[in-house]
PDB file of C-alpha atoms in Angstrom:
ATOM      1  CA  UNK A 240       0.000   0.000   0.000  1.00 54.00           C
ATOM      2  CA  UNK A 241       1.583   3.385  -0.653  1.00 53.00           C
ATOM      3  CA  UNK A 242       0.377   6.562   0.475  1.00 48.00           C
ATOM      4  CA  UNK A 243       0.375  10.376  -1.103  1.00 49.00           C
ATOM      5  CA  UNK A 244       3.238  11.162   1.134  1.00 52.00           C
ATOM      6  CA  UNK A 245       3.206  14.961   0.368  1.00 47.00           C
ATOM      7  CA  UNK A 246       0.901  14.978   3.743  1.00 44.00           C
ATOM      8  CA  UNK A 247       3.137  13.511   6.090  1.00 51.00           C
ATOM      9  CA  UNK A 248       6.128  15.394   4.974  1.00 57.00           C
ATOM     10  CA  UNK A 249       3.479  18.825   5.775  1.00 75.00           C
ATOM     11  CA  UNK A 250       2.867  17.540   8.936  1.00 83.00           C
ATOM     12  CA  UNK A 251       5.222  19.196  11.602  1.00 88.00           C
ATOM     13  CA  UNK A 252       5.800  16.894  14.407  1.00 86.00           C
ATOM     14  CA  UNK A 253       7.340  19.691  16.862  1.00 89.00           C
ATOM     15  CA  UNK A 254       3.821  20.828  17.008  1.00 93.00           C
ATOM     16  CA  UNK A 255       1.109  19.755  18.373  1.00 94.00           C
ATOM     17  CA  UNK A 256      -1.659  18.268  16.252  1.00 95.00           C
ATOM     18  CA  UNK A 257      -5.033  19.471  18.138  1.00 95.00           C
ATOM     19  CA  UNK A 258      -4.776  21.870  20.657  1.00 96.00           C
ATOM     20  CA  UNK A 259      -8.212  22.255  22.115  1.00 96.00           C
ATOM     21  CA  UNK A 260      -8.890  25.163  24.131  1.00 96.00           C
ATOM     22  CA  UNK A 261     -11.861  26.114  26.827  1.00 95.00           C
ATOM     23  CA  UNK A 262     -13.702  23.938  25.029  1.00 95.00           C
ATOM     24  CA  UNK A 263     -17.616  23.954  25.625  1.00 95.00           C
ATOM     25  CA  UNK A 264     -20.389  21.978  23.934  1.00 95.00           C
ATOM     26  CA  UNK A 265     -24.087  22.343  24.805  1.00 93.00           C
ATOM     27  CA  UNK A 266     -27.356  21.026  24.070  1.00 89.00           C
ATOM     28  CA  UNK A 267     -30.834  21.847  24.641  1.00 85.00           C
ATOM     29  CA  UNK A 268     -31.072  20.968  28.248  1.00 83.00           C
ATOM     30  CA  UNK A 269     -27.372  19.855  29.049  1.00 87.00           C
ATOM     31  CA  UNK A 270     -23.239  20.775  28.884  1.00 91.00           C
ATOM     32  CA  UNK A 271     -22.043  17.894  26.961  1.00 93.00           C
ATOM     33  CA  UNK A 272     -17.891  19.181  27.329  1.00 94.00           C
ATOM     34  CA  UNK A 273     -17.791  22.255  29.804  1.00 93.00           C
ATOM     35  CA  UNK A 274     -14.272  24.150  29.169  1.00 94.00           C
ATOM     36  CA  UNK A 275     -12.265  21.384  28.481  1.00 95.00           C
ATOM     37  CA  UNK A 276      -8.324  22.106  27.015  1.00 96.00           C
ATOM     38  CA  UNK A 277      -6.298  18.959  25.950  1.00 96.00           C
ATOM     39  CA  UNK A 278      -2.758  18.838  23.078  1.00 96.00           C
ATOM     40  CA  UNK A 279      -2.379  15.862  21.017  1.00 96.00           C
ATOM     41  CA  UNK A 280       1.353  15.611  19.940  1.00 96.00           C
ATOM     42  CA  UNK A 281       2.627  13.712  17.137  1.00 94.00           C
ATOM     43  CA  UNK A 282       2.488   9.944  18.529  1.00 94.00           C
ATOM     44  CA  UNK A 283       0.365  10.409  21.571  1.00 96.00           C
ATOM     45  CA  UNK A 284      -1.630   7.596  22.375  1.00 96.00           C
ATOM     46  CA  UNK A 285      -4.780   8.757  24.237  1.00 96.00           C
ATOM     47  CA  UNK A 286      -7.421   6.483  25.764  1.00 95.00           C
ATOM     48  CA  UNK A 287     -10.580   8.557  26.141  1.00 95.00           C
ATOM     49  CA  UNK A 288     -12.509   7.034  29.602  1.00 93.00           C
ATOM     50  CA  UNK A 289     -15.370   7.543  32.126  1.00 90.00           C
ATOM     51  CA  UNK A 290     -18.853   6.700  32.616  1.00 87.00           C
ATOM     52  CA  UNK A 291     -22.265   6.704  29.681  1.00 86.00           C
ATOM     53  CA  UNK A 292     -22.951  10.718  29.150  1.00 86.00           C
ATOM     54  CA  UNK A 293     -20.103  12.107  30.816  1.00 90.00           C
ATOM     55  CA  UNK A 294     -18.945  13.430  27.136  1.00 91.00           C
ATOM     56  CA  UNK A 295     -16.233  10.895  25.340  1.00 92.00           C
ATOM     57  CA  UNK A 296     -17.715  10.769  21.946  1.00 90.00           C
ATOM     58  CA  UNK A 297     -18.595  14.231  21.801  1.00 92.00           C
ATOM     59  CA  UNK A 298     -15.224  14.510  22.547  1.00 94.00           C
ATOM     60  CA  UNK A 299     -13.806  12.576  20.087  1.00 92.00           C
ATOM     61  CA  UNK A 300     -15.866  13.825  17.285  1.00 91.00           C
ATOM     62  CA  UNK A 301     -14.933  17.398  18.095  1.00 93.00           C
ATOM     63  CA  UNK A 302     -11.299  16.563  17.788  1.00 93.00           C
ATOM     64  CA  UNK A 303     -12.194  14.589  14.440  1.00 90.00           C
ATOM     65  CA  UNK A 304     -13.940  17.614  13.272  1.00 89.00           C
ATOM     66  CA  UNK A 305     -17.588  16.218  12.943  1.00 87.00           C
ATOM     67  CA  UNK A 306     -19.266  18.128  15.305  1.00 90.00           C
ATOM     68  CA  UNK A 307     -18.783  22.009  16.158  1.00 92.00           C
ATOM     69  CA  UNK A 308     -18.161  23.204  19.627  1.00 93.00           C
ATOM     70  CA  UNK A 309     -20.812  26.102  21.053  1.00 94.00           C
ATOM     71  CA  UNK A 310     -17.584  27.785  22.590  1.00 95.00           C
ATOM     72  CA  UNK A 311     -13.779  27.681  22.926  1.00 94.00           C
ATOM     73  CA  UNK A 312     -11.270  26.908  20.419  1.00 93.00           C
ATOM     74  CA  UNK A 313      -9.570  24.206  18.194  1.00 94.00           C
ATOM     75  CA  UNK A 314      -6.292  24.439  16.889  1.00 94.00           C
ATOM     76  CA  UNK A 315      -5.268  21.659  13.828  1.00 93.00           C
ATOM     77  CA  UNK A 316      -2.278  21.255  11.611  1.00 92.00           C
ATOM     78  CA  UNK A 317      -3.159  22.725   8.452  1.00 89.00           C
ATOM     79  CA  UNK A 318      -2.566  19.080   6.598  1.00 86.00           C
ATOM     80  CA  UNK A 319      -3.651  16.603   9.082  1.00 91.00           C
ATOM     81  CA  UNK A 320      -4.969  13.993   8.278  1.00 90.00           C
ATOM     82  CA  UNK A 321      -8.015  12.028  10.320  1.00 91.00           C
ATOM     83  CA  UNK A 322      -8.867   8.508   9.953  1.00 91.00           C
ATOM     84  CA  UNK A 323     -12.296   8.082  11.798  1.00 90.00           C
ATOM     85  CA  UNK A 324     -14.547   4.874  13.119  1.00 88.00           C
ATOM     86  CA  UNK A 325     -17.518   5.379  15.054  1.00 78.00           C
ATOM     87  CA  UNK A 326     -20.151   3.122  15.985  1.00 65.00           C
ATOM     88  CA  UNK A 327     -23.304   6.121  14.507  1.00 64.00           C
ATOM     89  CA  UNK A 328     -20.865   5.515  10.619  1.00 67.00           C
ATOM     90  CA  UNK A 329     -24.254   6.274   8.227  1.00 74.00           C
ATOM     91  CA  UNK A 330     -23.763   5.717   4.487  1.00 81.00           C
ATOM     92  CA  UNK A 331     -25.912   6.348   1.687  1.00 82.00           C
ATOM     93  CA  UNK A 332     -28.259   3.390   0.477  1.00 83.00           C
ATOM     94  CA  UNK A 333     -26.956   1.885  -2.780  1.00 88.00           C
ATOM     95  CA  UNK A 334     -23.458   1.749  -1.923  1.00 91.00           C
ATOM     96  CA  UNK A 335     -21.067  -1.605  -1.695  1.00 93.00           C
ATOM     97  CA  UNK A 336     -18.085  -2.709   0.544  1.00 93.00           C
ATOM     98  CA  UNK A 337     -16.309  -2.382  -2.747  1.00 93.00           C
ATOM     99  CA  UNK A 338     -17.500   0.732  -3.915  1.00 92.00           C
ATOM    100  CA  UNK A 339     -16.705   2.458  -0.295  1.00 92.00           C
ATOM    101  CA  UNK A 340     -13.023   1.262  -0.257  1.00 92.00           C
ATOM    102  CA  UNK A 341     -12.246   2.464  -3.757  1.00 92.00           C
ATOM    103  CA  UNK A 342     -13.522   5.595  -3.198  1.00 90.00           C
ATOM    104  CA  UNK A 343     -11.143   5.834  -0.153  1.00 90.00           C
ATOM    105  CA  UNK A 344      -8.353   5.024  -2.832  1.00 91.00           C
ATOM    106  CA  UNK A 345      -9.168   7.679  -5.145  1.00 90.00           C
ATOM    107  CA  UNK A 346     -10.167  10.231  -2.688  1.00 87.00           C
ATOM    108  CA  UNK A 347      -6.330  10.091  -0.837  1.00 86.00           C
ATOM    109  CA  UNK A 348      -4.416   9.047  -3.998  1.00 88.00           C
ATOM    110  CA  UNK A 349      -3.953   5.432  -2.981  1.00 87.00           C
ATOM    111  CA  UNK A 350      -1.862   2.785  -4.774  1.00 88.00           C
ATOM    112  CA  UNK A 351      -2.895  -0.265  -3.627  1.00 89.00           C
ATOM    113  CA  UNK A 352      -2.418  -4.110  -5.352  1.00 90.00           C
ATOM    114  CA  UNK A 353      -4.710  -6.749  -5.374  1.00 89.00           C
ATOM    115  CA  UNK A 354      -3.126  -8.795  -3.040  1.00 91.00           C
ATOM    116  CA  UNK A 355      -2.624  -6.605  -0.554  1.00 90.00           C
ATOM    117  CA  UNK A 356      -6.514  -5.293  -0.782  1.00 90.00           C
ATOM    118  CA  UNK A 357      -7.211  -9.304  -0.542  1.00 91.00           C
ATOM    119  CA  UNK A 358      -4.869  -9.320   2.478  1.00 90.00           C
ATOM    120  CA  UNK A 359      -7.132  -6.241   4.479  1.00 89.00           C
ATOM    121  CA  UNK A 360     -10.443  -7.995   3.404  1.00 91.00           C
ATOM    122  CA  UNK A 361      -9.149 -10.918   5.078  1.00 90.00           C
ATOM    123  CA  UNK A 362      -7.803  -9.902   8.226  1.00 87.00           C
ATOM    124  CA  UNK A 363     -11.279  -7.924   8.588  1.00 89.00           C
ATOM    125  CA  UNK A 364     -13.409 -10.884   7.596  1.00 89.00           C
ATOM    126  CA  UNK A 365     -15.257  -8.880   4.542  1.00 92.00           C
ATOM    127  CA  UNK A 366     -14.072 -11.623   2.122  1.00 91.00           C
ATOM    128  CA  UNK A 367     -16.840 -12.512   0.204  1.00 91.00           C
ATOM    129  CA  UNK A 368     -19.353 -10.020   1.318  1.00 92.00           C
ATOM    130  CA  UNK A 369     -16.777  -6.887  -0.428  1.00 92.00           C
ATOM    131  CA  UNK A 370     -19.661  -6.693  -3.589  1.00 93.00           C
ATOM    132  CA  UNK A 371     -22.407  -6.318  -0.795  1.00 93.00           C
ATOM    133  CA  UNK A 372     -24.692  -3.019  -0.116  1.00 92.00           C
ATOM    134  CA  UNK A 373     -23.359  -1.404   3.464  1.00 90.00           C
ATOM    135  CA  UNK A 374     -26.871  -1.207   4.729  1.00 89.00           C
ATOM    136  CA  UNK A 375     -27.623  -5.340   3.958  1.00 90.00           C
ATOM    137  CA  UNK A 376     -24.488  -5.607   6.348  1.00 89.00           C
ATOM    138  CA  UNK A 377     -24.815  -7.063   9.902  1.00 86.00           C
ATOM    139  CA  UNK A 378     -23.786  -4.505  13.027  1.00 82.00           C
ATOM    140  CA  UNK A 379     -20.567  -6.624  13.209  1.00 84.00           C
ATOM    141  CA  UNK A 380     -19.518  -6.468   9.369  1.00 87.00           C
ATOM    142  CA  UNK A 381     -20.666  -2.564   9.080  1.00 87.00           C
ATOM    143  CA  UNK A 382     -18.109  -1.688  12.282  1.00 86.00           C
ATOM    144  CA  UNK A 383     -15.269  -4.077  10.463  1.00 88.00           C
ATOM    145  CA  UNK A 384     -15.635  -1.867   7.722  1.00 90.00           C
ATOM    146  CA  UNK A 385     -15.351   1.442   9.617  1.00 89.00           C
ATOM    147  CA  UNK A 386     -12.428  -0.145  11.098  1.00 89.00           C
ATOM    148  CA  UNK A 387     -11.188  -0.887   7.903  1.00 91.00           C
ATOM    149  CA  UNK A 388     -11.813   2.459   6.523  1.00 91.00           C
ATOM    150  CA  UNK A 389     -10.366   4.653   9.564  1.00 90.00           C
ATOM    151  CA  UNK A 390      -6.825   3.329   8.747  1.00 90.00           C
ATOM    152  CA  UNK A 391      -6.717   2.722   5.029  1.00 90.00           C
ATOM    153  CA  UNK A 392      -5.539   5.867   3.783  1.00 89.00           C
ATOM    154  CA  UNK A 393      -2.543   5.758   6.883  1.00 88.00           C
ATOM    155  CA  UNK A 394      -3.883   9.034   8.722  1.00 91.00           C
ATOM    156  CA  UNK A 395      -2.088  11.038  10.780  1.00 92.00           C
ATOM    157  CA  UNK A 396      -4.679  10.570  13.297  1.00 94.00           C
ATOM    158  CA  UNK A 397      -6.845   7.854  14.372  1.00 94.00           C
ATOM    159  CA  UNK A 398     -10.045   8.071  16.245  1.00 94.00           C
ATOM    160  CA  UNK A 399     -11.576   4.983  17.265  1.00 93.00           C
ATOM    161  CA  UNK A 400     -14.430   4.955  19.406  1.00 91.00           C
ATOM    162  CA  UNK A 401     -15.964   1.848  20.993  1.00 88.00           C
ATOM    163  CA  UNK A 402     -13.478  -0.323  18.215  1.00 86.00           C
ATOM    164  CA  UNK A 403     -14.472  -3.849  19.644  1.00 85.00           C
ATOM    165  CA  UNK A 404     -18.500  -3.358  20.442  1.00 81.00           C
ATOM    166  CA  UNK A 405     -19.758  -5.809  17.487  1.00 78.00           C
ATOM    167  CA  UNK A 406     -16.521  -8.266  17.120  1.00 83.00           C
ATOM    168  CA  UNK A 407     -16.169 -12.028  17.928  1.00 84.00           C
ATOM    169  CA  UNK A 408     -13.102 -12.788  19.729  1.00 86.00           C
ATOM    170  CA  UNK A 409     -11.114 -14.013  16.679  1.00 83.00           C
ATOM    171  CA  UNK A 410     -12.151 -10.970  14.419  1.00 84.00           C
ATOM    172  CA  UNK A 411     -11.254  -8.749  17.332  1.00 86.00           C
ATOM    173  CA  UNK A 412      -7.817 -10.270  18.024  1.00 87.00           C
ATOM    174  CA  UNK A 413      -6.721 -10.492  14.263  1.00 85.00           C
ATOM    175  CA  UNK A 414      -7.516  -6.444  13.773  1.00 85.00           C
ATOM    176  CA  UNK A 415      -5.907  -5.224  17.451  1.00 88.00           C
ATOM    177  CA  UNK A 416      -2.791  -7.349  15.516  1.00 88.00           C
ATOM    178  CA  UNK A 417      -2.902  -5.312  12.797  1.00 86.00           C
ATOM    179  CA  UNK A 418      -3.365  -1.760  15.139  1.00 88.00           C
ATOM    180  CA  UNK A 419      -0.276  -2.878  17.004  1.00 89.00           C
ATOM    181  CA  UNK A 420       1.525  -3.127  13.527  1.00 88.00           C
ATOM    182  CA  UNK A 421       0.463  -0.423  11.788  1.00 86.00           C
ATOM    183  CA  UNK A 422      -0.528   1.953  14.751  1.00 89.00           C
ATOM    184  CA  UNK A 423       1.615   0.956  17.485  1.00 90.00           C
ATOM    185  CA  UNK A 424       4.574  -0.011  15.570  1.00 90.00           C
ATOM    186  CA  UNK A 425       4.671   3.309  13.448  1.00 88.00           C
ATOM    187  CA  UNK A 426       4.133   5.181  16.304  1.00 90.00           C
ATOM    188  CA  UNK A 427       1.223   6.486  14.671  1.00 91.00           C
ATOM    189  CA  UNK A 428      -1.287   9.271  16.992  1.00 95.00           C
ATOM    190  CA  UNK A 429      -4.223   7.436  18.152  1.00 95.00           C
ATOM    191  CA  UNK A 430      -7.562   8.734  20.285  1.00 95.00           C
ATOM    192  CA  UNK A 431      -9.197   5.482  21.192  1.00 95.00           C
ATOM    193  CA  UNK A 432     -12.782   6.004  23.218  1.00 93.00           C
ATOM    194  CA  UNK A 433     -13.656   2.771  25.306  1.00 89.00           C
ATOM    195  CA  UNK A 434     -15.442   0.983  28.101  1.00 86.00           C
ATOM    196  CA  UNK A 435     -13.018  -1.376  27.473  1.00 87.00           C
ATOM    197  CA  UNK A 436     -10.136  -1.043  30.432  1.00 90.00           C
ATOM    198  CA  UNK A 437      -7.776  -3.557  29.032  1.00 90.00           C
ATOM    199  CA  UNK A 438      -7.630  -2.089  25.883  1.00 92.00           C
ATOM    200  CA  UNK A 439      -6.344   0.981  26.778  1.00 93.00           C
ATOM    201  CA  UNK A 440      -3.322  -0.461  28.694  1.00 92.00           C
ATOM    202  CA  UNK A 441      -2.565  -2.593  26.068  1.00 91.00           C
ATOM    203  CA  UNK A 442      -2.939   0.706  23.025  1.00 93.00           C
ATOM    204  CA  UNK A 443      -2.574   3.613  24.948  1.00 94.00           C
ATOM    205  CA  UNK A 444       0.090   5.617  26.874  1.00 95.00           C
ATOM    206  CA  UNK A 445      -1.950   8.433  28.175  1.00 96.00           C
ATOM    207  CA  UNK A 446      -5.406   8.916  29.290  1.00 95.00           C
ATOM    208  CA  UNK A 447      -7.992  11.473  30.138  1.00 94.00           C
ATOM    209  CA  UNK A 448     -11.249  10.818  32.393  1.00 94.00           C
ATOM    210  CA  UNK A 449     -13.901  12.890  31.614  1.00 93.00           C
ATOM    211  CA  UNK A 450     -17.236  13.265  34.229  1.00 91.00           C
ATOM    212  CA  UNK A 451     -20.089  15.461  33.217  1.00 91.00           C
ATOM    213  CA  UNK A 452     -18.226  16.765  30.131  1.00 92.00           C
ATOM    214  CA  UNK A 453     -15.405  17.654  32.666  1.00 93.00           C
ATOM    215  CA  UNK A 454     -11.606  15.668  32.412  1.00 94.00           C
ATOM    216  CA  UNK A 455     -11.013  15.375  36.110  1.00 92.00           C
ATOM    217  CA  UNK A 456      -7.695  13.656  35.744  1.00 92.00           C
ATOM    218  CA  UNK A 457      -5.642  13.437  33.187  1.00 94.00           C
ATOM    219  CA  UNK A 458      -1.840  11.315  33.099  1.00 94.00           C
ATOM    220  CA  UNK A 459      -0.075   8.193  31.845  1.00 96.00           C
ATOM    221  CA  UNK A 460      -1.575   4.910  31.804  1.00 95.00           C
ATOM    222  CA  UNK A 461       1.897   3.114  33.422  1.00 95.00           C
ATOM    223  CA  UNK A 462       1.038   5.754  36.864  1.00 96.00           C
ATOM    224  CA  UNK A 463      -2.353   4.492  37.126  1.00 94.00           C
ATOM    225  CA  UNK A 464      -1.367   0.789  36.682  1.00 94.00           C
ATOM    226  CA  UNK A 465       1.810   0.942  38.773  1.00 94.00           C
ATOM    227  CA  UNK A 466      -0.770   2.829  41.491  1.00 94.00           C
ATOM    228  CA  UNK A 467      -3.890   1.230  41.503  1.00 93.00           C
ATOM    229  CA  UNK A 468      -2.949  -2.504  40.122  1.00 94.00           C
ATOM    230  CA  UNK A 469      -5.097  -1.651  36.509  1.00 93.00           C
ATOM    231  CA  UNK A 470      -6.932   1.285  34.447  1.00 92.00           C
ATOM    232  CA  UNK A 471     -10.129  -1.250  35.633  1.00 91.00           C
ATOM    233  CA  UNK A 472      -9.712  -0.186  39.139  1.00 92.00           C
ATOM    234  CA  UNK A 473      -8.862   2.880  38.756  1.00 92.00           C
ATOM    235  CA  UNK A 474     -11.843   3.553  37.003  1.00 90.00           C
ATOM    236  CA  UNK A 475     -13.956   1.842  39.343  1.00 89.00           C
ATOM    237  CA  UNK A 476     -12.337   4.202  41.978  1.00 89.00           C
ATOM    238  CA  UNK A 477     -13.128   7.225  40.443  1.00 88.00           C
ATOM    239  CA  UNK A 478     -16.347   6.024  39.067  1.00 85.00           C
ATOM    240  CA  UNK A 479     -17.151   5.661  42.535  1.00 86.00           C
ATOM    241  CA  UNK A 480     -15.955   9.180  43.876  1.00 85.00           C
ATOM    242  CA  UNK A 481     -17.308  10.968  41.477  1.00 83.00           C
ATOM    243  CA  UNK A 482     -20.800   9.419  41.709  1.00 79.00           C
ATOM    244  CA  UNK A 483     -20.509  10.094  45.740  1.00 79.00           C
ATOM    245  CA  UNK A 484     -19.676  13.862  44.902  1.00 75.00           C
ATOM    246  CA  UNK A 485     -23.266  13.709  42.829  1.00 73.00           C
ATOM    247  CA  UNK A 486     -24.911  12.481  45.647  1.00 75.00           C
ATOM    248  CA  UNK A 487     -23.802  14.990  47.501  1.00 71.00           C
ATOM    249  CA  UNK A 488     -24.172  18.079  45.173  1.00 71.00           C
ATOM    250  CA  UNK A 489     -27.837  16.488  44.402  1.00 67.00           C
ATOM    251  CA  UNK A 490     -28.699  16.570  47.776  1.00 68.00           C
ATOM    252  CA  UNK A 491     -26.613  19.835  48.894  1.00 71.00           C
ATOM    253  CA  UNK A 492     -29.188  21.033  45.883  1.00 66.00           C
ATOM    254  CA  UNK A 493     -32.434  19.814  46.954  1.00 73.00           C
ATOM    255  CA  UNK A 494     -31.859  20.844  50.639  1.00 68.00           C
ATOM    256  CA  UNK A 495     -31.105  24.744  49.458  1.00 72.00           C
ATOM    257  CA  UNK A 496     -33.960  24.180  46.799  1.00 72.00           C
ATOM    258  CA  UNK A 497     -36.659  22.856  50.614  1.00 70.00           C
ATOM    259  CA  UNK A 498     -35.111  25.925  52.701  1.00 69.00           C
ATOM    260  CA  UNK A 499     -35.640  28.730  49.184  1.00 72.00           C
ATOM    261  CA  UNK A 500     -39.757  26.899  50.092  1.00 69.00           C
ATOM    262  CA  UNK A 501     -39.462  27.526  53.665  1.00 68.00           C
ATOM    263  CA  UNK A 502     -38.381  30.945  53.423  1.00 68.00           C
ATOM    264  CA  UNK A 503     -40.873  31.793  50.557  1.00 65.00           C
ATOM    265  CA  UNK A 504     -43.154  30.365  53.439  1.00 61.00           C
ATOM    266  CA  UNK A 505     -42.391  32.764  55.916  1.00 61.00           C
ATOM    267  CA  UNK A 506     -42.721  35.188  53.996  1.00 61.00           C
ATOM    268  CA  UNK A 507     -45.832  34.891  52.725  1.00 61.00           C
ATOM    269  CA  UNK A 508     -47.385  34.370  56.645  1.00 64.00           C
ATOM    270  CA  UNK A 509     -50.344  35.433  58.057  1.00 65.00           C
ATOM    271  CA  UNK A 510     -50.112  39.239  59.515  1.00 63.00           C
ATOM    272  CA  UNK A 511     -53.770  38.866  60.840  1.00 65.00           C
ATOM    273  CA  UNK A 512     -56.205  36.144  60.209  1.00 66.00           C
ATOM    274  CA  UNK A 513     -59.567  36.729  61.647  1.00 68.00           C
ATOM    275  CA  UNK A 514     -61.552  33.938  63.625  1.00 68.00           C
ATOM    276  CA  UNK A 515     -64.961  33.600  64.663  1.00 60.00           C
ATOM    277  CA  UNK A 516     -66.058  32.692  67.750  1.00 61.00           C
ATOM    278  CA  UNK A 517     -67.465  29.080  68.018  1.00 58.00           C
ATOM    279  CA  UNK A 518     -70.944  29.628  69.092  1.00 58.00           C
ATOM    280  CA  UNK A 519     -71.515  32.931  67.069  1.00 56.00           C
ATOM    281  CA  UNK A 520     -73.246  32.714  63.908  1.00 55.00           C
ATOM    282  CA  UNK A 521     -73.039  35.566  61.408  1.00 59.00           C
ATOM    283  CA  UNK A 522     -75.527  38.347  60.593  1.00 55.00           C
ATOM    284  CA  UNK A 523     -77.053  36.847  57.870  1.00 59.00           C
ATOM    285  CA  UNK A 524     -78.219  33.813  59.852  1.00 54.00           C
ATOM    286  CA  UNK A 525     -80.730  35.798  61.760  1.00 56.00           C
ATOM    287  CA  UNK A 526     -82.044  37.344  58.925  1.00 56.00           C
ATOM    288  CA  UNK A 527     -83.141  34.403  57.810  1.00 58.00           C
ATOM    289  CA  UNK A 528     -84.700  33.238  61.063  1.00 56.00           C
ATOM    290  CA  UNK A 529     -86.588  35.928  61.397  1.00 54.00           C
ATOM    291  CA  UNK A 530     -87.902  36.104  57.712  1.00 62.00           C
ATOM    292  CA  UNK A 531     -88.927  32.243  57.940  1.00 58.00           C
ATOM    293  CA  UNK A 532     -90.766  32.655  61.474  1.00 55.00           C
ATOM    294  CA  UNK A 533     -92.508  35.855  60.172  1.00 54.00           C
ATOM    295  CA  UNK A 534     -93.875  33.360  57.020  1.00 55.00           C
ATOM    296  CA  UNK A 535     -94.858  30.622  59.669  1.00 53.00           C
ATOM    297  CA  UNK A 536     -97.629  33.176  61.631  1.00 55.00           C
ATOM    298  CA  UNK A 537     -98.533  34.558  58.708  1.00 54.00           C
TER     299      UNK A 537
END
């Protein structure tokens, strides 16, 4: 396989890649990223962790240049290159296996042989099906193919998010084989998003946990391992302080939110509230007394 290389001689690897700075992204009704900064050098390694919502993916497609921040700024080399997989990968209806990774070809000046394109359609079992339409694909053959198509072109960066979610255990083995080769190996630059703990000791030298769009730590994987025994337990650990510190700013929350009621109470008391005596009756009851006895002797 050989690559336009024209873009990797552009690329400047004194400089960072990304630089990402105050960083915000908001919804409707929620802060997806709130003021995050992060620099991806040339050859970083970066596994992307923390819990469901807490802002990975937006993350990573901000950094992949998919989806626009509301605030902050993102700084790229002018030539990078991005090679991108993620698990939402839509393509139009009509189109084959084929047809997808030729256009790949053309679109970053590709030379590639016949055996060697026989030799990627092998190692990410779409022998066979490479004539197919995408969307008559199963999950697992459609995220083999964004796989495939993330690294074919030999990007500069790599962005994989949730790489094994759809792969048997050979499939899965046979393609981390070929990352380690032509990721690892090359010391290529790599932001891999995962629930997966294992996999980011065994890709990844640095990593960033992110809570409620927030990276509350940020460091090498070795520290983590040599200090809590795995990047599983460490996760677990701070999966478990940070939901605490929820608790706590929920409740913290609801209490000021009960003593805002009370005080709205208080003010709105009684200055003077009138009572009747028990055994009085009001005026208008003996007008009606007396205009039903005057009827009866009448």
């Amino acid at each position: 396989m050989e690559n336009n290389e024209q873009n990797k001689k552009k690329i400047d690897k004194s400089r960072p890649l990304v630089e990402i700075l105050n960083l915000t992204k908001e919804y409707k009704n929620k802060v997806a990223l709130d003021k995050v900064n992060l620099t991806i050098n040339p050859g970083d390694r970066i596994g992307i962790i923390g819990a469901n919502g807490s802002g990975k993916s937006t993350l990573s497609e901000i950094i992949g240049g998919i989806r626009k921040p509301t605030s902050g700024e993102i700084i790229r080399q002018e030539h990078l290159v991005n090679g991108l997989q993620f698990q939402e990968s839509r393509y139009r209806a009509g189109i084959s296996v084929m047809d997808m990774i030729k256009y790949y070809l053309h679109t970053f000046n590709i030379s590639m042989k016949e055996d060697e394109l026989l030799e990627l359609l092998k190692t990410y079992q779409l022998l066979g099906i490479e004539n197919k339409f995408i969307q008559t694909l199963s999950g697992g053959q459609q995220q083999r193919l964004n796989i495939l198509l993330a690294v074919i072109h030999d990007p500069d960066l790599i962005i994989l998010d949730e790489v094994s979610t759809g792969l048997d255990i050979e499939v899965r083995s046979e393609i981390f084989e070929f990352f380690r080769k032509n990721i690892i190996d090359k010391n290529k630059t790599m932001i891999l998003v995962t629930h997966n703990m294992s996999e980011v000791e065994e890709f990844c030298e640095k990593y960033i946990y992110i809570h409620n769009g927030i990276i509350k730590e940020a460091g090498n994987v070795k520290d983590i391992v040599k200090k809590y025994g795995s990047v599983h337990n460490f996760t677990w650990k701070m999966f478990d302080k940070n939901k605490k510190a929820d608790l706590k700013k929920q409740y913290e929350e609801i209490k000021k939110e009960n003593a805002e009621i009370k005080k709205t109470k208080k003010k709105n008391k009684w200055i003077h509230k009138a009572k009747m005596p028990e055994k009085s009756r009001p005026w208008g009851f003996y007008v009606i007394c007396v205009s039903l006895f005057y009827k009866v002797l009448v």
